[in-house]
């Protein structure tokens, strides 16, 4: 207690009277010196001791033990000029602590009970010392004391007019955790179909292909020269000074973040202008490399111009966390800025981690997704050497990326960014936000099979699918649609399809794959595909899979091709899959509002 709740907050007006004038309820000091030291007692009751003396039973005003004083009737004493309800003054005795074994986590409170306005001070034991403020960076003298000091306080308490209480460390009982519901309130994207979510969604519905032939001397000798490239220069959409300090992936991320932020109904200036506590907002982005060209370009300048030719921005613009940092800077987000690197599952895992951060109260709002810019000659040559890239070109008028198709032969490298604004449901509803869907759950697993090839059994993928459904507190029968990872590699598509058949147990769930439109956005794929999955739920329409003229009979799924299809009414969960080199499996579960 800071003050006794029973003590009236009335200023003290000390004045001298004779003992004969004192009555029960008076605040009494036996001398002027005691009054100046704020050493008062409450007169609990009086009793004539003799014709010339009176016995006073006294108790500290904030509680304590009684003691008697015998005073002559004419003796001068000091009263405080206010009365106290004697029934409200507790009788408290300080326990003896000499034999008590102290433990870290124990607390001791010490109150100078003879001061009517005394403040109780609490110390907590940590690492064998008692700290007045365990969170103080540097404890001043007197703020840390020993066990012997605490025992001395208790032994001397009654005589000195103090009350000392010992509170043993509370036992920690397991408490039920009630996770918060998380919803999607904003979407942003930069993709090979164009700048913005509107271009992405319309392009998906129209069956438009964003893959194009790479121009430039540096790509001329490559065996594969097609990729999904964002058709606008992101640097032209940002202030010049800001763009120069960002790599290409970070530019994509900032533009997508700004769109998602505005789409969620927040002010363009970020957390400050939106009236949000920046410490309660986070960023969670996936990336494999971020922008692979920065390090390559720095190495080239070193060879051509020497050390002075290398920009000081080369190192900070090389790290994969650059995109998350730049989004944090741009929108003044200080809660956290995390980067997830889990191969091609990075974006989806970043969204899943953000869901948990909101669920369990670490932040209230998060920008989550992925950003990547790895359409560079060295990366393209490496993928080609692995025989992972499609050998199809653009001449036949269809996409060279052909998910689930009979003639699929590899993926198409691509770039871009996709971000969602995730928000605790009560936070979103309190501000009247538009809600696309619920970010209901997610699941992870690892194949532990090969550094590049998927496990053909699909057991790891199936585990991630089941975990996502379970984490969403759902059931297999609730799944109404799957946005497949489906990179158009022969083995990868079969493994994913086998896992979906094993988990869903029925061929009727409509499945779509977007890499025919976009190519494979690597660490950003999960973010962009999550944006599309949220729009599928919001609009009730499943985009078609393009590049798949004939579905491979071994796939055994209901692949949506040709034209968009209405989302079935029976069910409310959409799964968005992402799987990466090294056996990283991540599945996001979104639920219809």
Coordinates of C-alpha atoms in Angstrom, one line a residue:
X1 CA 0.0 0.0 0.0
X2 CA 1.2 3.5 -0.8
X3 CA -0.9 5.1 1.9
X4 CA -3.4 3.6 4.3
X5 CA -6.7 3.7 2.6
X6 CA -8.3 4.6 6.0
X7 CA -6.2 7.7 6.6
X8 CA -7.9 10.9 5.5
X9 CA -5.7 13.0 3.2
X10 CA -6.0 16.1 5.5
X11 CA -3.0 18.3 6.1
X12 CA -1.4 18.0 9.5
X13 CA -1.6 21.1 11.7
X14 CA 0.5 20.3 14.8
X15 CA -0.2 22.2 18.0
X16 CA 0.7 21.8 21.7
X17 CA -1.9 20.7 24.2
X18 CA -1.9 19.1 27.7
X19 CA -2.2 15.4 28.1
X20 CA -5.6 16.0 29.8
X21 CA -7.0 17.5 26.6
X22 CA -6.1 14.4 24.4
X23 CA -9.0 12.1 23.4
X24 CA -9.1 8.7 21.6
X25 CA -8.6 9.2 17.9
X26 CA -6.1 12.0 18.2
X27 CA -2.8 11.8 16.3
X28 CA -0.3 12.3 19.1
X29 CA 3.5 13.0 19.2
X30 CA 5.0 13.0 22.7
X31 CA 7.3 15.9 21.9
X32 CA 8.0 18.6 19.3
X33 CA 11.0 16.7 18.1
X34 CA 8.9 13.6 17.4
X35 CA 6.4 15.7 15.5
X36 CA 9.2 17.1 13.4
X37 CA 10.4 13.6 12.7
X38 CA 6.8 12.7 11.7
X39 CA 6.6 10.1 14.4
X40 CA 3.0 10.0 15.4
X41 CA 0.7 7.5 17.1
X42 CA -3.1 7.2 17.3
X43 CA -4.6 7.4 20.7
X44 CA -6.6 4.1 20.8
X45 CA -8.0 4.7 24.3
X46 CA -7.2 6.4 27.6
X47 CA -7.5 5.3 31.2
X48 CA -6.9 7.3 34.4
X49 CA -3.9 5.8 36.1
X50 CA -4.0 8.1 39.2
X51 CA -5.5 11.5 40.1
X52 CA -2.5 13.1 38.3
X53 CA -1.7 10.6 35.5
X54 CA -3.4 9.1 32.5
X55 CA -2.4 5.8 30.7
X56 CA -2.5 6.1 26.9
X57 CA -2.7 3.1 24.6
X58 CA -1.0 4.2 21.3
X59 CA -0.7 2.5 17.9
X60 CA 1.1 3.7 14.7
X61 CA -1.5 5.4 12.4
X62 CA -0.7 3.0 9.5
X63 CA -0.9 -0.1 11.7
X64 CA 1.4 -1.8 14.1
X65 CA 1.6 -3.0 17.7
X66 CA 0.2 -1.1 20.7
X67 CA 2.3 0.3 23.5
X68 CA 1.3 2.3 26.6
X69 CA 2.6 5.6 27.8
X70 CA 1.7 7.1 31.3
X71 CA 1.6 10.9 31.2
X72 CA 0.8 13.5 33.8
X73 CA -2.3 15.5 33.1
X74 CA -0.4 18.8 32.6
X75 CA 2.4 17.3 30.4
X76 CA 2.8 19.2 27.1
X77 CA 2.2 17.0 24.0
X78 CA 1.6 17.6 20.3
X79 CA -1.5 16.7 18.4
X80 CA -1.9 16.8 14.6
X81 CA -5.2 18.6 14.4
X82 CA -7.1 15.8 13.0
X83 CA -9.0 12.7 14.2
X84 CA -8.7 9.1 13.1
X85 CA -11.2 6.3 13.3
X86 CA -9.5 4.0 15.7
X87 CA -11.4 1.0 14.4
X88 CA -9.7 1.5 11.0
X89 CA -6.2 1.3 12.3
X90 CA -5.0 -2.3 12.0
X91 CA -3.1 -4.1 14.7
X92 CA -0.1 -5.6 12.8
X93 CA 3.0 -7.3 14.1
X94 CA 6.1 -7.8 12.0
X95 CA 7.1 -11.5 11.8
X96 CA 10.5 -12.7 12.9
X97 CA 12.5 -13.5 9.8
X98 CA 15.7 -14.9 11.4
X99 CA 14.8 -18.5 10.5
X100 CA 13.1 -17.8 7.2
X101 CA 15.0 -19.1 4.1
X102 CA 14.8 -16.5 1.4
X103 CA 14.6 -17.3 -2.3
X104 CA 14.9 -15.3 -5.5
X105 CA 11.5 -14.0 -6.4
X106 CA 10.5 -13.3 -2.7
X107 CA 9.3 -9.8 -2.0
X108 CA 9.7 -7.7 1.2
X109 CA 7.6 -4.6 1.9
X110 CA 8.7 -2.0 4.4
X111 CA 6.3 0.7 5.7
X112 CA 7.1 3.5 8.2
X113 CA 3.8 3.1 10.0
X114 CA 4.3 6.1 12.4
X115 CA 4.1 8.5 9.5
X116 CA 0.5 9.1 8.5
X117 CA 1.6 9.7 4.9
X118 CA 4.2 6.9 4.8
X119 CA 4.8 5.0 1.6
X120 CA 5.3 1.3 1.5
X121 CA 8.5 0.4 -0.3
X122 CA 8.9 -3.1 -1.8
X123 CA 12.1 -5.0 -2.6
X124 CA 12.4 -8.1 -4.7
X125 CA 15.1 -10.7 -4.2
X126 CA 17.1 -11.4 -7.4
X127 CA 20.5 -13.2 -7.5
X128 CA 20.9 -13.1 -3.7
X129 CA 20.2 -9.4 -3.3
X130 CA 17.1 -7.4 -2.5
X131 CA 16.4 -4.8 -5.3
X132 CA 14.0 -1.9 -4.9
X133 CA 13.7 -1.8 -8.7
X134 CA 15.0 -4.9 -10.4
X135 CA 14.6 -3.2 -13.8
X136 CA 16.7 -0.2 -13.0
X137 CA 19.8 -0.2 -15.3
X138 CA 22.1 0.9 -12.4
X139 CA 20.8 0.6 -8.8
X140 CA 21.7 3.7 -6.6
X141 CA 23.2 3.2 -3.1
X142 CA 20.5 2.0 -0.8
X143 CA 18.4 0.4 -3.6
X144 CA 20.0 -3.0 -3.1
X145 CA 20.3 -4.7 0.3
X146 CA 21.4 -8.0 1.8
X147 CA 19.5 -10.8 3.5
X148 CA 21.0 -9.7 6.9
X149 CA 19.7 -6.2 6.3
X150 CA 16.2 -7.4 5.7
X151 CA 16.3 -9.6 8.8
X152 CA 17.5 -6.6 10.8
X153 CA 14.6 -4.5 9.5
X154 CA 12.1 -7.2 10.8
X155 CA 13.8 -7.5 14.1
X156 CA 13.8 -3.8 14.8
X157 CA 10.4 -3.0 13.1
X158 CA 8.1 -2.8 16.1
X159 CA 10.5 -0.7 18.1
X160 CA 11.3 1.7 15.2
X161 CA 7.7 2.1 14.2
X162 CA 7.9 0.1 10.9
X163 CA 5.8 -2.7 9.5
X164 CA 7.7 -5.3 7.5
X165 CA 6.0 -8.0 5.5
X166 CA 7.6 -10.9 3.8
X167 CA 5.9 -12.3 0.6
X168 CA 7.2 -15.7 -0.4
X169 CA 7.8 -16.3 -4.1
X170 CA 4.4 -17.3 -5.6
X171 CA 4.1 -20.7 -7.0
X172 CA 3.6 -20.6 -10.7
X173 CA 0.5 -22.5 -11.7
X174 CA 0.0 -23.2 -15.4
X175 CA -2.5 -20.7 -16.7
X176 CA -4.6 -21.3 -19.7
X177 CA -3.5 -19.2 -22.7
X178 CA -6.3 -17.8 -24.8
X179 CA -4.8 -16.8 -28.1
X180 CA -6.3 -13.8 -29.9
X181 CA -8.0 -14.1 -33.2
X182 CA -5.9 -12.6 -36.1
X183 CA -7.5 -11.0 -39.2
X184 CA -6.2 -9.7 -42.5
X185 CA -7.1 -6.0 -43.0
X186 CA -4.7 -4.8 -45.7
X187 CA -3.0 -6.1 -48.9
X188 CA -0.1 -4.9 -51.0
X189 CA 1.8 -6.4 -53.9
X190 CA 4.5 -5.7 -56.5
X191 CA 4.5 -8.6 -59.1
X192 CA 5.3 -9.4 -62.7
X193 CA 1.6 -8.6 -63.4
X194 CA 2.1 -5.0 -62.4
X195 CA 2.4 -2.6 -59.5
X196 CA -0.4 -3.1 -56.9
X197 CA -2.9 -5.6 -55.8
X198 CA -5.5 -4.5 -58.4
X199 CA -3.1 -5.4 -61.2
X200 CA -2.3 -8.8 -59.6
X201 CA -5.9 -9.8 -59.0
X202 CA -7.2 -8.7 -62.4
X203 CA -4.2 -10.4 -64.1
X204 CA -4.9 -13.6 -62.3
X205 CA -8.6 -13.6 -63.2
X206 CA -7.8 -12.7 -66.8
X207 CA -5.3 -15.5 -67.1
X208 CA -2.5 -13.0 -68.0
X209 CA 1.1 -14.1 -68.0
X210 CA 3.7 -11.8 -66.5
X211 CA 6.7 -13.8 -67.6
X212 CA 8.8 -12.1 -70.2
X213 CA 12.1 -12.4 -72.0
X214 CA 15.1 -10.9 -70.3
X215 CA 16.8 -8.0 -72.1
X216 CA 20.3 -6.8 -71.5
X217 CA 23.8 -7.9 -72.5
X218 CA 24.4 -9.7 -69.2
X219 CA 21.6 -12.2 -70.0
X220 CA 22.5 -12.9 -73.6
X221 CA 24.7 -16.0 -73.1
X222 CA 22.4 -17.7 -70.6
X223 CA 20.7 -21.0 -71.6
X224 CA 17.4 -19.7 -70.1
X225 CA 16.4 -16.1 -70.7
X226 CA 12.8 -15.8 -69.4
X227 CA 11.8 -14.7 -66.0
X228 CA 8.9 -13.0 -64.1
X229 CA 10.1 -9.4 -63.8
X230 CA 8.1 -6.6 -62.3
X231 CA 7.3 -4.4 -65.3
X232 CA 7.9 -1.0 -63.6
X233 CA 11.1 0.3 -62.0
X234 CA 10.4 0.5 -58.3
X235 CA 13.0 3.2 -57.9
X236 CA 10.8 5.5 -60.0
X237 CA 7.9 5.2 -57.6
X238 CA 10.0 6.3 -54.6
X239 CA 11.8 9.5 -53.7
X240 CA 15.2 9.4 -55.4
X241 CA 17.2 9.8 -52.1
X242 CA 15.2 7.0 -50.4
X243 CA 15.4 4.7 -53.4
X244 CA 19.2 5.0 -53.6
X245 CA 19.5 3.6 -50.0
X246 CA 17.4 0.5 -50.7
X247 CA 18.2 -2.6 -52.7
X248 CA 15.6 -3.7 -55.3
X249 CA 13.9 -6.2 -53.0
X250 CA 13.5 -3.5 -50.3
X251 CA 12.0 -1.1 -52.8
X252 CA 9.4 -3.7 -53.7
X253 CA 8.8 -4.3 -50.0
X254 CA 8.3 -0.7 -49.1
X255 CA 5.9 -0.1 -52.0
X256 CA 3.9 -3.2 -51.2
X257 CA 3.9 -2.2 -47.5
X258 CA 2.7 1.3 -48.2
X259 CA -0.2 -0.1 -50.3
X260 CA -1.1 -2.6 -47.6
X261 CA -0.9 0.0 -44.9
X262 CA -3.2 2.4 -46.8
X263 CA -5.5 -0.5 -47.7
X264 CA -5.9 -1.3 -44.0
X265 CA -7.1 2.3 -43.5
X266 CA -4.0 3.7 -41.8
X267 CA -2.5 7.1 -42.6
X268 CA 0.3 7.3 -45.1
X269 CA 2.9 8.6 -42.6
X270 CA 3.0 5.4 -40.7
X271 CA 2.4 4.6 -37.1
X272 CA 2.7 8.2 -35.8
X273 CA 0.2 9.7 -38.2
X274 CA -2.1 6.7 -37.7
X275 CA -2.3 7.2 -33.9
X276 CA -0.8 3.8 -33.3
X277 CA 1.8 2.9 -30.7
X278 CA 4.9 2.1 -32.8
X279 CA 6.0 -0.4 -30.2
X280 CA 2.8 -2.5 -30.7
X281 CA 3.4 -2.9 -34.5
X282 CA 5.8 -5.3 -36.1
X283 CA 7.3 -6.3 -39.4
X284 CA 7.9 -9.9 -40.5
X285 CA 9.3 -10.5 -44.0
X286 CA 10.6 -13.6 -45.7
X287 CA 13.6 -13.4 -48.1
X288 CA 16.2 -15.9 -49.4
X289 CA 18.8 -13.4 -50.6
X290 CA 16.9 -10.1 -50.9
X291 CA 18.7 -8.5 -53.8
X292 CA 21.5 -10.7 -55.1
X293 CA 22.8 -8.0 -57.5
X294 CA 24.2 -5.7 -54.8
X295 CA 27.0 -8.0 -53.7
X296 CA 27.8 -8.9 -57.3
X297 CA 27.8 -5.3 -58.3
X298 CA 30.1 -4.4 -55.4
X299 CA 32.5 -7.1 -56.4
X300 CA 32.5 -5.9 -60.0
X301 CA 33.3 -2.3 -58.9
X302 CA 36.1 -3.5 -56.7
X303 CA 37.7 -5.2 -59.7
X304 CA 37.1 -2.3 -62.1
X305 CA 37.7 0.7 -59.8
X306 CA 39.5 -0.6 -56.7
X307 CA 38.3 -0.2 -53.1
X308 CA 37.3 3.4 -53.5
X309 CA 34.8 2.4 -56.1
X310 CA 32.8 0.3 -53.7
X311 CA 29.8 2.1 -52.1
X312 CA 29.6 2.2 -48.3
X313 CA 26.0 1.1 -48.8
X314 CA 27.0 -2.2 -50.3
X315 CA 27.1 -4.1 -47.0
X316 CA 23.8 -2.9 -45.4
X317 CA 22.1 -3.4 -48.8
X318 CA 23.4 -6.9 -49.1
X319 CA 21.8 -8.5 -46.0
X320 CA 18.5 -10.2 -46.5
X321 CA 17.0 -8.2 -43.6
X322 CA 17.3 -5.0 -45.6
X323 CA 13.6 -5.2 -46.7
X324 CA 12.2 -5.6 -43.2
X325 CA 14.5 -2.8 -42.0
X326 CA 13.3 -0.4 -44.7
X327 CA 9.7 -1.1 -44.1
X328 CA 10.2 -0.4 -40.4
X329 CA 12.0 2.9 -41.2
X330 CA 9.4 4.0 -43.7
X331 CA 6.4 3.5 -41.5
X332 CA 8.2 4.1 -38.1
X333 CA 7.5 0.6 -36.8
X334 CA 9.5 -0.1 -33.6
X335 CA 7.8 -3.2 -32.2
X336 CA 10.0 -5.6 -34.2
X337 CA 11.4 -6.1 -37.7
X338 CA 12.1 -9.7 -38.2
X339 CA 13.4 -11.6 -41.3
X340 CA 12.7 -15.2 -42.0
X341 CA 15.0 -17.2 -44.3
X342 CA 13.6 -20.6 -45.1
X343 CA 14.2 -20.9 -48.8
X344 CA 11.0 -20.7 -50.9
X345 CA 8.9 -21.1 -47.7
X346 CA 10.3 -17.9 -46.3
X347 CA 7.3 -15.6 -47.0
X348 CA 4.7 -18.0 -45.7
X349 CA 6.7 -18.8 -42.5
X350 CA 7.1 -15.0 -41.9
X351 CA 3.4 -14.6 -42.1
X352 CA 2.9 -17.5 -39.7
X353 CA 5.4 -16.1 -37.2
X354 CA 3.6 -12.7 -37.3
X355 CA 0.3 -14.5 -36.6
X356 CA 1.7 -16.0 -33.4
X357 CA 3.2 -12.6 -32.4
X358 CA -0.2 -11.1 -32.5
X359 CA -2.0 -14.1 -31.1
X360 CA 0.0 -14.1 -27.9
X361 CA 0.0 -10.3 -27.4
X362 CA 3.5 -9.3 -28.4
X363 CA 2.2 -6.9 -31.0
X364 CA -1.3 -5.8 -32.2
X365 CA -0.6 -5.2 -35.8
X366 CA 2.0 -6.6 -38.2
X367 CA 3.1 -6.2 -41.8
X368 CA 4.0 -9.7 -43.0
X369 CA 5.0 -11.4 -46.3
X370 CA 8.0 -11.6 -48.5
X371 CA 10.2 -9.7 -50.9
X372 CA 12.8 -10.9 -53.4
X373 CA 14.9 -9.7 -56.3
X374 CA 17.1 -12.5 -57.6
X375 CA 16.6 -12.3 -61.4
X376 CA 20.4 -11.9 -61.9
X377 CA 22.7 -13.6 -64.4
X378 CA 24.5 -15.6 -61.7
X379 CA 21.3 -16.9 -60.1
X380 CA 19.8 -17.7 -63.4
X381 CA 22.9 -19.5 -64.5
X382 CA 23.0 -21.5 -61.2
X383 CA 19.3 -22.6 -61.5
X384 CA 19.9 -23.5 -65.1
X385 CA 23.0 -25.6 -64.2
X386 CA 20.7 -27.5 -61.7
X387 CA 18.3 -28.2 -64.5
X388 CA 15.6 -26.6 -62.4
X389 CA 14.5 -24.0 -64.9
X390 CA 11.9 -24.5 -67.6
X391 CA 13.2 -24.9 -71.1
X392 CA 9.9 -23.6 -72.6
X393 CA 10.0 -20.2 -74.2
X394 CA 7.3 -17.6 -74.9
X395 CA 6.9 -18.4 -78.6
X396 CA 3.9 -20.7 -78.4
X397 CA 1.8 -18.1 -76.7
X398 CA 1.4 -19.8 -73.3
X399 CA 3.4 -19.6 -70.1
X400 CA 6.7 -21.4 -69.9
X401 CA 5.8 -22.1 -66.3
X402 CA 3.3 -25.0 -66.4
X403 CA 2.2 -26.1 -62.9
X404 CA 0.7 -29.6 -62.8
X405 CA 0.8 -29.9 -66.6
X406 CA 1.9 -33.0 -68.5
X407 CA 4.7 -31.0 -70.2
X408 CA 6.0 -29.2 -67.2
X409 CA 9.8 -29.2 -67.1
X410 CA 10.9 -26.7 -64.4
X411 CA 10.1 -23.3 -62.8
X412 CA 10.6 -19.8 -64.0
X413 CA 12.6 -17.4 -61.8
X414 CA 10.8 -14.3 -60.7
X415 CA 10.8 -11.3 -58.4
X416 CA 8.4 -9.1 -56.4
X417 CA 6.8 -8.6 -53.0
X418 CA 3.5 -9.4 -51.3
X419 CA 2.5 -8.2 -47.9
X420 CA -0.5 -8.5 -45.6
X421 CA -1.6 -6.3 -42.7
X422 CA -2.4 -8.7 -39.9
X423 CA -4.2 -7.4 -36.9
X424 CA -5.8 -8.6 -33.6
X425 CA -9.5 -8.9 -34.3
X426 CA -10.5 -6.7 -31.4
X427 CA -8.1 -4.1 -32.5
X428 CA -9.4 -4.1 -36.0
X429 CA -13.0 -4.0 -35.0
X430 CA -12.4 -1.2 -32.5
X431 CA -11.3 1.0 -35.3
X432 CA -14.0 -0.2 -37.8
X433 CA -11.5 -1.8 -40.2
X434 CA -12.6 -3.8 -43.3
X435 CA -11.6 -7.4 -42.8
X436 CA -10.7 -9.6 -45.7
X437 CA -10.5 -12.9 -43.8
X438 CA -9.1 -14.5 -40.7
X439 CA -5.5 -15.6 -40.6
X440 CA -6.5 -18.7 -38.8
X441 CA -3.4 -20.8 -38.5
X442 CA -0.2 -22.2 -40.0
X443 CA 2.0 -25.3 -40.0
X444 CA 5.6 -26.1 -40.5
X445 CA 7.6 -29.3 -41.1
X446 CA 10.9 -30.5 -42.6
X447 CA 11.5 -33.2 -45.1
X448 CA 15.0 -34.2 -43.9
X449 CA 15.4 -35.8 -47.3
X450 CA 17.7 -33.9 -49.7
X451 CA 19.3 -30.4 -50.0
X452 CA 17.4 -29.6 -53.1
X453 CA 15.0 -32.4 -54.2
X454 CA 11.6 -32.8 -52.5
X455 CA 10.7 -36.0 -50.6
X456 CA 8.7 -37.9 -53.2
X457 CA 6.5 -39.5 -50.5
X458 CA 5.1 -36.0 -49.6
X459 CA 5.0 -37.0 -45.9
X460 CA 6.6 -33.8 -44.8
X461 CA 4.2 -31.7 -46.8
X462 CA 1.3 -33.7 -45.5
X463 CA 2.5 -33.0 -41.9
X464 CA 2.6 -29.2 -42.5
X465 CA -0.9 -29.4 -44.1
X466 CA -2.4 -31.2 -41.1
X467 CA -0.7 -28.9 -38.7
X468 CA -2.0 -25.8 -40.4
X469 CA -5.6 -27.2 -40.3
X470 CA -5.2 -28.2 -36.7
X471 CA -3.7 -24.8 -35.7
X472 CA -6.7 -23.1 -37.3
X473 CA -8.9 -25.2 -35.1
X474 CA -10.4 -26.7 -38.2
X475 CA -11.0 -30.0 -39.9
X476 CA -10.2 -31.5 -43.2
X477 CA -13.8 -31.1 -44.3
X478 CA -13.5 -27.4 -43.7
X479 CA -10.9 -27.0 -46.6
X480 CA -12.6 -25.3 -49.5
X481 CA -9.6 -24.4 -51.7
X482 CA -5.9 -24.8 -52.0
X483 CA -3.5 -22.3 -53.4
X484 CA -0.7 -24.7 -54.4
X485 CA 3.0 -24.1 -54.3
X486 CA 3.3 -26.0 -57.6
X487 CA 6.5 -24.7 -59.2
X488 CA 6.1 -26.8 -62.3
X489 CA 9.0 -29.1 -61.5
X490 CA 8.1 -32.8 -62.2
X491 CA 9.0 -34.2 -58.8
X492 CA 7.8 -31.2 -56.8
X493 CA 4.3 -31.1 -58.2
X494 CA 3.9 -34.8 -57.7
X495 CA 5.0 -34.7 -54.1
X496 CA 2.6 -31.9 -53.3
X497 CA -0.3 -33.5 -55.1
X498 CA 0.3 -36.7 -53.3
X499 CA 0.3 -34.9 -50.0
X500 CA -2.9 -33.1 -50.8
X501 CA -4.6 -36.3 -51.8
X502 CA -3.4 -38.0 -48.6
X503 CA -4.6 -35.2 -46.3
X504 CA -7.8 -34.1 -48.1
X505 CA -8.9 -37.6 -49.1
X506 CA -11.1 -36.3 -51.9
X507 CA -10.4 -34.9 -55.4
X508 CA -13.2 -32.3 -55.3
X509 CA -11.3 -29.4 -53.5
X510 CA -10.5 -26.8 -56.2
X511 CA -6.7 -26.3 -56.5
X512 CA -5.0 -23.4 -58.3
X513 CA -1.3 -22.6 -58.9
X514 CA -0.2 -19.1 -59.7
X515 CA 3.3 -19.6 -61.0
X516 CA 2.1 -19.8 -64.5
X517 CA 1.1 -16.2 -64.2
X518 CA 4.0 -15.0 -62.1
X519 CA 6.9 -17.4 -62.2
X520 CA 8.4 -18.4 -58.9
X521 CA 9.0 -15.3 -56.6
X522 CA 11.3 -17.4 -54.3
X523 CA 11.1 -15.9 -50.8
X524 CA 8.3 -13.6 -51.8
X525 CA 6.2 -16.4 -53.3
X526 CA 4.4 -17.1 -50.1
X527 CA 3.5 -13.5 -49.5
X528 CA 2.1 -12.9 -53.0
X529 CA 0.2 -16.2 -52.9
X530 CA -1.2 -15.3 -49.5
X531 CA -2.5 -12.0 -50.9
X532 CA -4.2 -14.0 -53.7
X533 CA -5.7 -16.5 -51.2
X534 CA -7.1 -13.7 -49.1
X535 CA -8.7 -12.2 -52.2
X536 CA -10.1 -15.6 -53.2
X537 CA -11.9 -15.8 -49.9
X538 CA -13.0 -12.1 -50.0
X539 CA -14.4 -12.2 -53.6
X540 CA -15.5 -15.9 -53.6
X541 CA -13.6 -16.6 -56.8
X542 CA -10.8 -19.0 -57.6
X543 CA -8.3 -17.8 -60.2
X544 CA -7.4 -20.3 -62.9
X545 CA -4.0 -22.1 -63.3
X546 CA -2.5 -21.0 -66.7
X547 CA 0.2 -22.9 -68.7
X548 CA -1.6 -26.1 -67.9
X549 CA -3.2 -27.2 -71.2
X550 CA -3.5 -30.8 -70.0
X551 CA -3.2 -31.8 -66.3
X552 CA -0.9 -34.7 -65.7
X553 CA -3.0 -37.7 -64.9
X554 CA -0.8 -38.6 -61.9
X555 CA -1.6 -35.3 -60.2
X556 CA -5.1 -36.5 -59.3
X557 CA -6.4 -33.1 -58.1
X558 CA -9.2 -30.8 -59.2
X559 CA -7.0 -28.2 -60.8
X560 CA -8.9 -25.1 -61.8
X561 CA -7.9 -24.2 -65.4
X562 CA -9.3 -22.2 -68.3
X563 CA -11.4 -19.7 -66.4
X564 CA -12.1 -18.5 -62.8
X565 CA -14.5 -20.7 -60.8
X566 CA -16.8 -19.7 -57.9
X567 CA -15.5 -20.7 -54.5
X568 CA -17.6 -23.5 -53.1
X569 CA -19.9 -22.7 -50.3
X570 CA -19.3 -25.8 -48.2
X571 CA -16.2 -25.1 -46.2
X572 CA -14.4 -22.0 -44.9
X573 CA -10.6 -22.7 -45.0
X574 CA -8.2 -21.9 -47.8
X575 CA -4.7 -23.3 -47.6
X576 CA -1.7 -21.5 -49.2
X577 CA 1.3 -23.8 -49.6
X578 CA 5.0 -23.0 -49.8
X579 CA 7.9 -25.4 -49.9
X580 CA 11.6 -24.7 -50.3
X581 CA 15.0 -26.2 -51.0
X582 CA 16.3 -28.3 -48.1
X583 CA 12.8 -29.5 -47.2
X584 CA 11.3 -26.4 -45.7
X585 CA 7.5 -26.8 -45.7
X586 CA 5.1 -24.1 -44.6
X587 CA 1.3 -23.9 -45.0
X588 CA -0.9 -20.9 -44.2
X589 CA -4.6 -21.4 -43.3
X590 CA -7.0 -18.5 -44.0
X591 CA -10.7 -18.6 -42.9
X592 CA -13.7 -17.0 -44.6
X593 CA -15.2 -14.2 -42.5

